[in-house]
PDB file of C-alpha atoms in Angstrom:
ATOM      1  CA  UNK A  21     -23.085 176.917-126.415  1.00 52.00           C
ATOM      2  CA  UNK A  22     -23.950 174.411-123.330  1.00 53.00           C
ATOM      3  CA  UNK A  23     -25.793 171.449-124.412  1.00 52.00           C
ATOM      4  CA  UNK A  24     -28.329 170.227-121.878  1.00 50.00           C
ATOM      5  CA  UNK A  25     -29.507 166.117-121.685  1.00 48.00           C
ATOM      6  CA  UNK A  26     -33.216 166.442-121.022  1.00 47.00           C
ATOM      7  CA  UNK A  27     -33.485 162.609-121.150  1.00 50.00           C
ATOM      8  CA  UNK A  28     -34.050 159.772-123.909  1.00 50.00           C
ATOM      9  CA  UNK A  29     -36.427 160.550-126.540  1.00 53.00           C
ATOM     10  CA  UNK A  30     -38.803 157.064-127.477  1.00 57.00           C
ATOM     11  CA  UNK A  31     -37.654 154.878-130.167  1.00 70.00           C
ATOM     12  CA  UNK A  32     -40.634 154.212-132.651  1.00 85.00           C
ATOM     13  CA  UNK A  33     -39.807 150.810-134.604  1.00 91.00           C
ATOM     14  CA  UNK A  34     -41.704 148.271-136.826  1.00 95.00           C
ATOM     15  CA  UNK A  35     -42.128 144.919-135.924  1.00 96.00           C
ATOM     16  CA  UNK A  36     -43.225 141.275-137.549  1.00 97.00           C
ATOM     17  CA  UNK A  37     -44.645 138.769-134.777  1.00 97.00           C
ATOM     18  CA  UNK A  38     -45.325 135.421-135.956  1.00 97.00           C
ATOM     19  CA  UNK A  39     -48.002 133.464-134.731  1.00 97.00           C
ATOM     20  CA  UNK A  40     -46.671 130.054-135.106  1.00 96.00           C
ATOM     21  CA  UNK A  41     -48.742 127.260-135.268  1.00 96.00           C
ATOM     22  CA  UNK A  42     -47.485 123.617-134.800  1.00 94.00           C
ATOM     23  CA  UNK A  43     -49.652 120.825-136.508  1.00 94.00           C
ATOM     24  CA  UNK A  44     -52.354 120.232-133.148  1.00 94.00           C
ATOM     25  CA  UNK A  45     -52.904 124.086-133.574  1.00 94.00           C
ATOM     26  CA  UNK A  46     -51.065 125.278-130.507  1.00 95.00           C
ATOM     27  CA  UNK A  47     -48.955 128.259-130.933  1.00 96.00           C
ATOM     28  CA  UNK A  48     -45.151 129.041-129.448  1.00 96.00           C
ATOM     29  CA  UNK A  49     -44.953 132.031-127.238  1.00 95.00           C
ATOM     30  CA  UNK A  50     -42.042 132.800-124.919  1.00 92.00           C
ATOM     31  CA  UNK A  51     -42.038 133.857-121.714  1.00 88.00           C
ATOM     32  CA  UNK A  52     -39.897 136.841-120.594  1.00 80.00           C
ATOM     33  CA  UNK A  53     -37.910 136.583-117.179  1.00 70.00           C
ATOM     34  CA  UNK A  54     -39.559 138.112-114.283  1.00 63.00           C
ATOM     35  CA  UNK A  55     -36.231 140.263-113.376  1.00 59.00           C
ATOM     36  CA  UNK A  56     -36.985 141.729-117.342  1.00 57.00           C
ATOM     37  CA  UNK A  57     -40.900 142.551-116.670  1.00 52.00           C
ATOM     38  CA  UNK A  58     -40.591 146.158-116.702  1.00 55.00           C
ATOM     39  CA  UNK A  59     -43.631 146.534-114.514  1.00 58.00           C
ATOM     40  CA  UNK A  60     -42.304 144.562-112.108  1.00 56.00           C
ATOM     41  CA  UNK A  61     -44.369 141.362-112.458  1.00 62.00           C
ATOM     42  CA  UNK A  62     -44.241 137.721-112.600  1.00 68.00           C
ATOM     43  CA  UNK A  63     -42.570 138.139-116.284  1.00 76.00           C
ATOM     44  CA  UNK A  64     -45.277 137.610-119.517  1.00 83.00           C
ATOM     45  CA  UNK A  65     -45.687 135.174-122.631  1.00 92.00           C
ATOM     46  CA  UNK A  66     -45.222 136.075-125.662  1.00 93.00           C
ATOM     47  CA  UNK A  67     -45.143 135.827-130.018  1.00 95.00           C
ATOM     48  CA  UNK A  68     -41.518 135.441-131.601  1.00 94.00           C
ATOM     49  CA  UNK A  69     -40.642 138.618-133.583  1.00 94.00           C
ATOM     50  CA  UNK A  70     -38.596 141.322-133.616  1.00 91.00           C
ATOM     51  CA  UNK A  71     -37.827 144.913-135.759  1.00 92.00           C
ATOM     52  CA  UNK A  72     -38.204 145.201-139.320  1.00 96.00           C
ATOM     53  CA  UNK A  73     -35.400 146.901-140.736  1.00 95.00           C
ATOM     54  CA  UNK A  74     -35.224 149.579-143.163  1.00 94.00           C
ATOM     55  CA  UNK A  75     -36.613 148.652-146.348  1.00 95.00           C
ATOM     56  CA  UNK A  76     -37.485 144.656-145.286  1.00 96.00           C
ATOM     57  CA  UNK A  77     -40.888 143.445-146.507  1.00 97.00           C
ATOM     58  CA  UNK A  78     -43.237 142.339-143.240  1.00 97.00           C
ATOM     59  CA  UNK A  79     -42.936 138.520-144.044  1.00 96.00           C
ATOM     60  CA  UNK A  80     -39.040 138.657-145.083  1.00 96.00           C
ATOM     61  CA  UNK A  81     -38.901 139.975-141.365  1.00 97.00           C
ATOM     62  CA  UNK A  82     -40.882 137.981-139.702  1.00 97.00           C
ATOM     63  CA  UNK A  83     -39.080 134.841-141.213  1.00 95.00           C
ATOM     64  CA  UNK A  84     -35.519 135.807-140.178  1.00 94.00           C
ATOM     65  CA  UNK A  85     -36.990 136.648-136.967  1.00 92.00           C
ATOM     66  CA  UNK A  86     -38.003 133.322-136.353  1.00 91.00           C
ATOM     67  CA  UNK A  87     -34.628 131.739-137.612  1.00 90.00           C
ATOM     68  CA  UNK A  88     -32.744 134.159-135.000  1.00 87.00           C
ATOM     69  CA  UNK A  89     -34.865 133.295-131.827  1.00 87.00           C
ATOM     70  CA  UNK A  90     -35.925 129.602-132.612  1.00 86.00           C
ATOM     71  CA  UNK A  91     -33.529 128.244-135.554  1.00 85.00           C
ATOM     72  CA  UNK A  92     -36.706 127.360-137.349  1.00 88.00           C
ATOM     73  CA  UNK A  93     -36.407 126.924-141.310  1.00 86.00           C
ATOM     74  CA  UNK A  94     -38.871 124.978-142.561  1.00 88.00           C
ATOM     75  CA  UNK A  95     -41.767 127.330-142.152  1.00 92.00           C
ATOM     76  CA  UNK A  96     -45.180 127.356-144.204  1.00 91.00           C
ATOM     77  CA  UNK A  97     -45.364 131.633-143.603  1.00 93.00           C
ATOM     78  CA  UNK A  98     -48.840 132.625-144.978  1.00 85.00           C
ATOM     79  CA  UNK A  99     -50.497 136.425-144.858  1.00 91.00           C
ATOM     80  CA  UNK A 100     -50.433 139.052-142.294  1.00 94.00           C
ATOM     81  CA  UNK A 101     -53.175 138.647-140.523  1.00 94.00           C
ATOM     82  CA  UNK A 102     -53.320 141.362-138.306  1.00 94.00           C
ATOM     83  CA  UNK A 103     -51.782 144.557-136.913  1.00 96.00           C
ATOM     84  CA  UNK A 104     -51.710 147.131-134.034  1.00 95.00           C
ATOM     85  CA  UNK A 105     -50.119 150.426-133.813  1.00 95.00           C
ATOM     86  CA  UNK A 106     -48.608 152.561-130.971  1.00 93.00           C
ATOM     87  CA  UNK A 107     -47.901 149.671-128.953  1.00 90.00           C
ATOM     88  CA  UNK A 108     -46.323 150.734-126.007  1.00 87.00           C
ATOM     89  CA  UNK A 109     -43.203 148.787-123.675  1.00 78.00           C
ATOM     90  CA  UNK A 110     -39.833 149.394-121.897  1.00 74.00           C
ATOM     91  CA  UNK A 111     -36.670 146.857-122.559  1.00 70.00           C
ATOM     92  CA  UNK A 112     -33.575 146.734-121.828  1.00 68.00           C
ATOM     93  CA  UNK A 113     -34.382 150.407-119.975  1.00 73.00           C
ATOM     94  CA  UNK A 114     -35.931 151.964-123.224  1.00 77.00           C
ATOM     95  CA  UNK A 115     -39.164 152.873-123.287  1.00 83.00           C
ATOM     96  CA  UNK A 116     -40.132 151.526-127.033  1.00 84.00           C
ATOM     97  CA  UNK A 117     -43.336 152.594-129.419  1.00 91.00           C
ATOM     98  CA  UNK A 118     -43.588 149.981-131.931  1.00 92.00           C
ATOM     99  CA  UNK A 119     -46.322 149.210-134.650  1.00 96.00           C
ATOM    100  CA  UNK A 120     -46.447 145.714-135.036  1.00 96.00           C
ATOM    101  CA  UNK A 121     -47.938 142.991-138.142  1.00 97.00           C
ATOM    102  CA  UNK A 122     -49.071 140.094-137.536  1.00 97.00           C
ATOM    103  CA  UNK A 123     -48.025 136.802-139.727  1.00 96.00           C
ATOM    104  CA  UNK A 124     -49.515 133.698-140.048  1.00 95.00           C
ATOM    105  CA  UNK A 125     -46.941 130.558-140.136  1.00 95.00           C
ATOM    106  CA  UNK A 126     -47.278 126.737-139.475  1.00 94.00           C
ATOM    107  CA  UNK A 127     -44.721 124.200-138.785  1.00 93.00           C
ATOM    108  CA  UNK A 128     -45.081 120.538-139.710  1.00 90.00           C
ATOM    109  CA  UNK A 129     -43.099 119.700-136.192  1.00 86.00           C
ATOM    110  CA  UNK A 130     -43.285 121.258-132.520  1.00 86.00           C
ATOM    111  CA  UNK A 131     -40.184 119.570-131.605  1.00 79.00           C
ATOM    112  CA  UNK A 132     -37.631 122.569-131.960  1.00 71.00           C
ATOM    113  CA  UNK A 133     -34.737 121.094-132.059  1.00 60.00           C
ATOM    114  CA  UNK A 134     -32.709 119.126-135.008  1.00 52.00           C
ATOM    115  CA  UNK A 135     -35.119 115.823-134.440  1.00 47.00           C
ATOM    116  CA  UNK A 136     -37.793 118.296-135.550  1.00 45.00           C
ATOM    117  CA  UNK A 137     -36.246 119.420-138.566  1.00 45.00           C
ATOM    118  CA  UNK A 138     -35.089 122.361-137.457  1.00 45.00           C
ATOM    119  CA  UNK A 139     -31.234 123.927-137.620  1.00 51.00           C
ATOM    120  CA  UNK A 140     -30.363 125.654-134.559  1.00 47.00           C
ATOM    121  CA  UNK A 141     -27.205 126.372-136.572  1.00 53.00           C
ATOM    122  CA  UNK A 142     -28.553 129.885-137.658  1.00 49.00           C
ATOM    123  CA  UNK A 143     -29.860 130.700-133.717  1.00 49.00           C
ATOM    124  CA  UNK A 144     -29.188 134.625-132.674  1.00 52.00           C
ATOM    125  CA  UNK A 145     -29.168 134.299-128.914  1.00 51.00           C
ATOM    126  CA  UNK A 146     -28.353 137.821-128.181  1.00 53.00           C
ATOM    127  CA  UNK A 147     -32.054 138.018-126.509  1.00 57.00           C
ATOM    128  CA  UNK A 148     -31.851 134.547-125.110  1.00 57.00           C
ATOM    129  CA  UNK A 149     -30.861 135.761-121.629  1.00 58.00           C
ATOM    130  CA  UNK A 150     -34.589 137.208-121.248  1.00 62.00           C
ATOM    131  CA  UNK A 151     -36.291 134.322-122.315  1.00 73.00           C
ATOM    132  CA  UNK A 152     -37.444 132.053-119.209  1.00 76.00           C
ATOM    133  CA  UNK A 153     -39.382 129.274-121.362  1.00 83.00           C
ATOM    134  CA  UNK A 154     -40.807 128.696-124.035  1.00 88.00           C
ATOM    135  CA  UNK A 155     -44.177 126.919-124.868  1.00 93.00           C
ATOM    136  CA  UNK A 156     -46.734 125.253-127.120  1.00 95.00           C
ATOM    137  CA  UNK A 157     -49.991 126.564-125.832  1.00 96.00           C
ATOM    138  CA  UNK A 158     -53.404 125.673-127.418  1.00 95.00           C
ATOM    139  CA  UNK A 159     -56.750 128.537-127.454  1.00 95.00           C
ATOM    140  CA  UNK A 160     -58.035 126.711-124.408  1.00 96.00           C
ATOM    141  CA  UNK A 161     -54.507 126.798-122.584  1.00 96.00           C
ATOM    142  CA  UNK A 162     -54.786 130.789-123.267  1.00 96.00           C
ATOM    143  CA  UNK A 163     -58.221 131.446-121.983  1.00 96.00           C
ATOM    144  CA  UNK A 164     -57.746 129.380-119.028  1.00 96.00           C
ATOM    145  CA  UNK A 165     -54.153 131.002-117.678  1.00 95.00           C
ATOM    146  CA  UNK A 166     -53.563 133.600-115.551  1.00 93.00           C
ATOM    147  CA  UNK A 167     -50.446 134.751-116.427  1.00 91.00           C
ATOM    148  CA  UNK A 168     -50.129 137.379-118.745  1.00 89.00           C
ATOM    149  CA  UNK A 169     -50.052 136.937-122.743  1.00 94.00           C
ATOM    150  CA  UNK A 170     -49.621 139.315-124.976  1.00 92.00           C
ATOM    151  CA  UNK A 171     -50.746 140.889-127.558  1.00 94.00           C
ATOM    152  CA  UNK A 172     -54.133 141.027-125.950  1.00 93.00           C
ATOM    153  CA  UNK A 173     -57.380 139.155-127.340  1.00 95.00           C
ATOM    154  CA  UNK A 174     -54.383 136.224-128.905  1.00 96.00           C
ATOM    155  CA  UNK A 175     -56.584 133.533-128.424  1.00 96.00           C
ATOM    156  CA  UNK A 176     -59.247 135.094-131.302  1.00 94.00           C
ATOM    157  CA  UNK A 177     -55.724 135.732-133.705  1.00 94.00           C
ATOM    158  CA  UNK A 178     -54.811 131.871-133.007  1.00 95.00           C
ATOM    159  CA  UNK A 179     -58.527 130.911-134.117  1.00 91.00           C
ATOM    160  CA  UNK A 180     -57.950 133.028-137.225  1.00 88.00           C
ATOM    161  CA  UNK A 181     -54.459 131.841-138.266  1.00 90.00           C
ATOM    162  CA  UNK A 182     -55.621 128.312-138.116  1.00 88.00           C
ATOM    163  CA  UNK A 183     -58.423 129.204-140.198  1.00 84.00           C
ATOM    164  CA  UNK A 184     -56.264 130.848-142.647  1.00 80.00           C
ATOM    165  CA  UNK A 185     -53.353 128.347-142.733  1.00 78.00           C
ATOM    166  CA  UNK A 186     -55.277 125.234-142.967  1.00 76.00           C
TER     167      UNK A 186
END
């Protein structure tokens, strides 16, 4: 028998974003290198998250999530607060379908590192190498940039997690 490749199938995952609110009501995005913008822009902003693994409640991921990419600990996580499905993007060469939830969180510091309370002890930076910046950016700051920000309509989520976390 002669086994043909026909080329890689799409990898369908699960995924917990946090929108992360510090106490003025601005939330953390990143912002992914322009070399990594698989359409070949200026790079994008976006929520901390990542996959959900097998069997892992929504929250449970979206709170070791956080720990990998920021070291953050001392989190106020509240509900899911929204979710989108089929959610289409290439990294690291891999064309990805994910369905993604939505959690609410707060943080009683923006500072990110130890003077904020937070232990960058328990950091994962095997994605770190993408990551260009990363920023506090309040509803106004998002309806006034150009630069792209995903997932689209954030501003409206922000308005509802600080309505929900307050």
């Amino acid at each position: 028998m002669t086994w043909r490749v026909v080329g890689w199938l799409r990898r369908r995952r699960r995924a917990a974003r946090v929108v992360l609110l510090d106490p003025a009501g601005r939330v953390l995005l990143f912002r992914l290198l322009p070399g990594r913008d698989p359409g070949g822009g200026n790079g994008y902003w976006y929520l901390p998250g990542g996959g959900i693994r097998l069997g892992e409640p929504v929250e449970a991921a979206a709170r070791r999530e956080l720990r990998e990419e920021t070291g953050i600990r001392d989190v106020v996580l509240g509900p899911v607060v929204g979710q989108r499905t089929g959610v289409r993007f290439t990294f690291a060469g891999r064309e990805i379908v994910q369905d993604e939830w939505y959690v609410a969180a707060r943080v009683k510091s923006a500072d990110l590192g130890p003077a904020g309370g937070h232990d960058r002890t328990g950091r994962d930076d095997g994605e770190a190498d993408a990551v260009a910046a990363s920023r506090w950016w309040s509803v106004a700051d998002l309806v006034a940039t150009g630069d792209t920000v995903y997932p689209p309509g954030l501003p409206g989520l922000v308005a509802k997690v600080a309505e929900a976390t307050r």
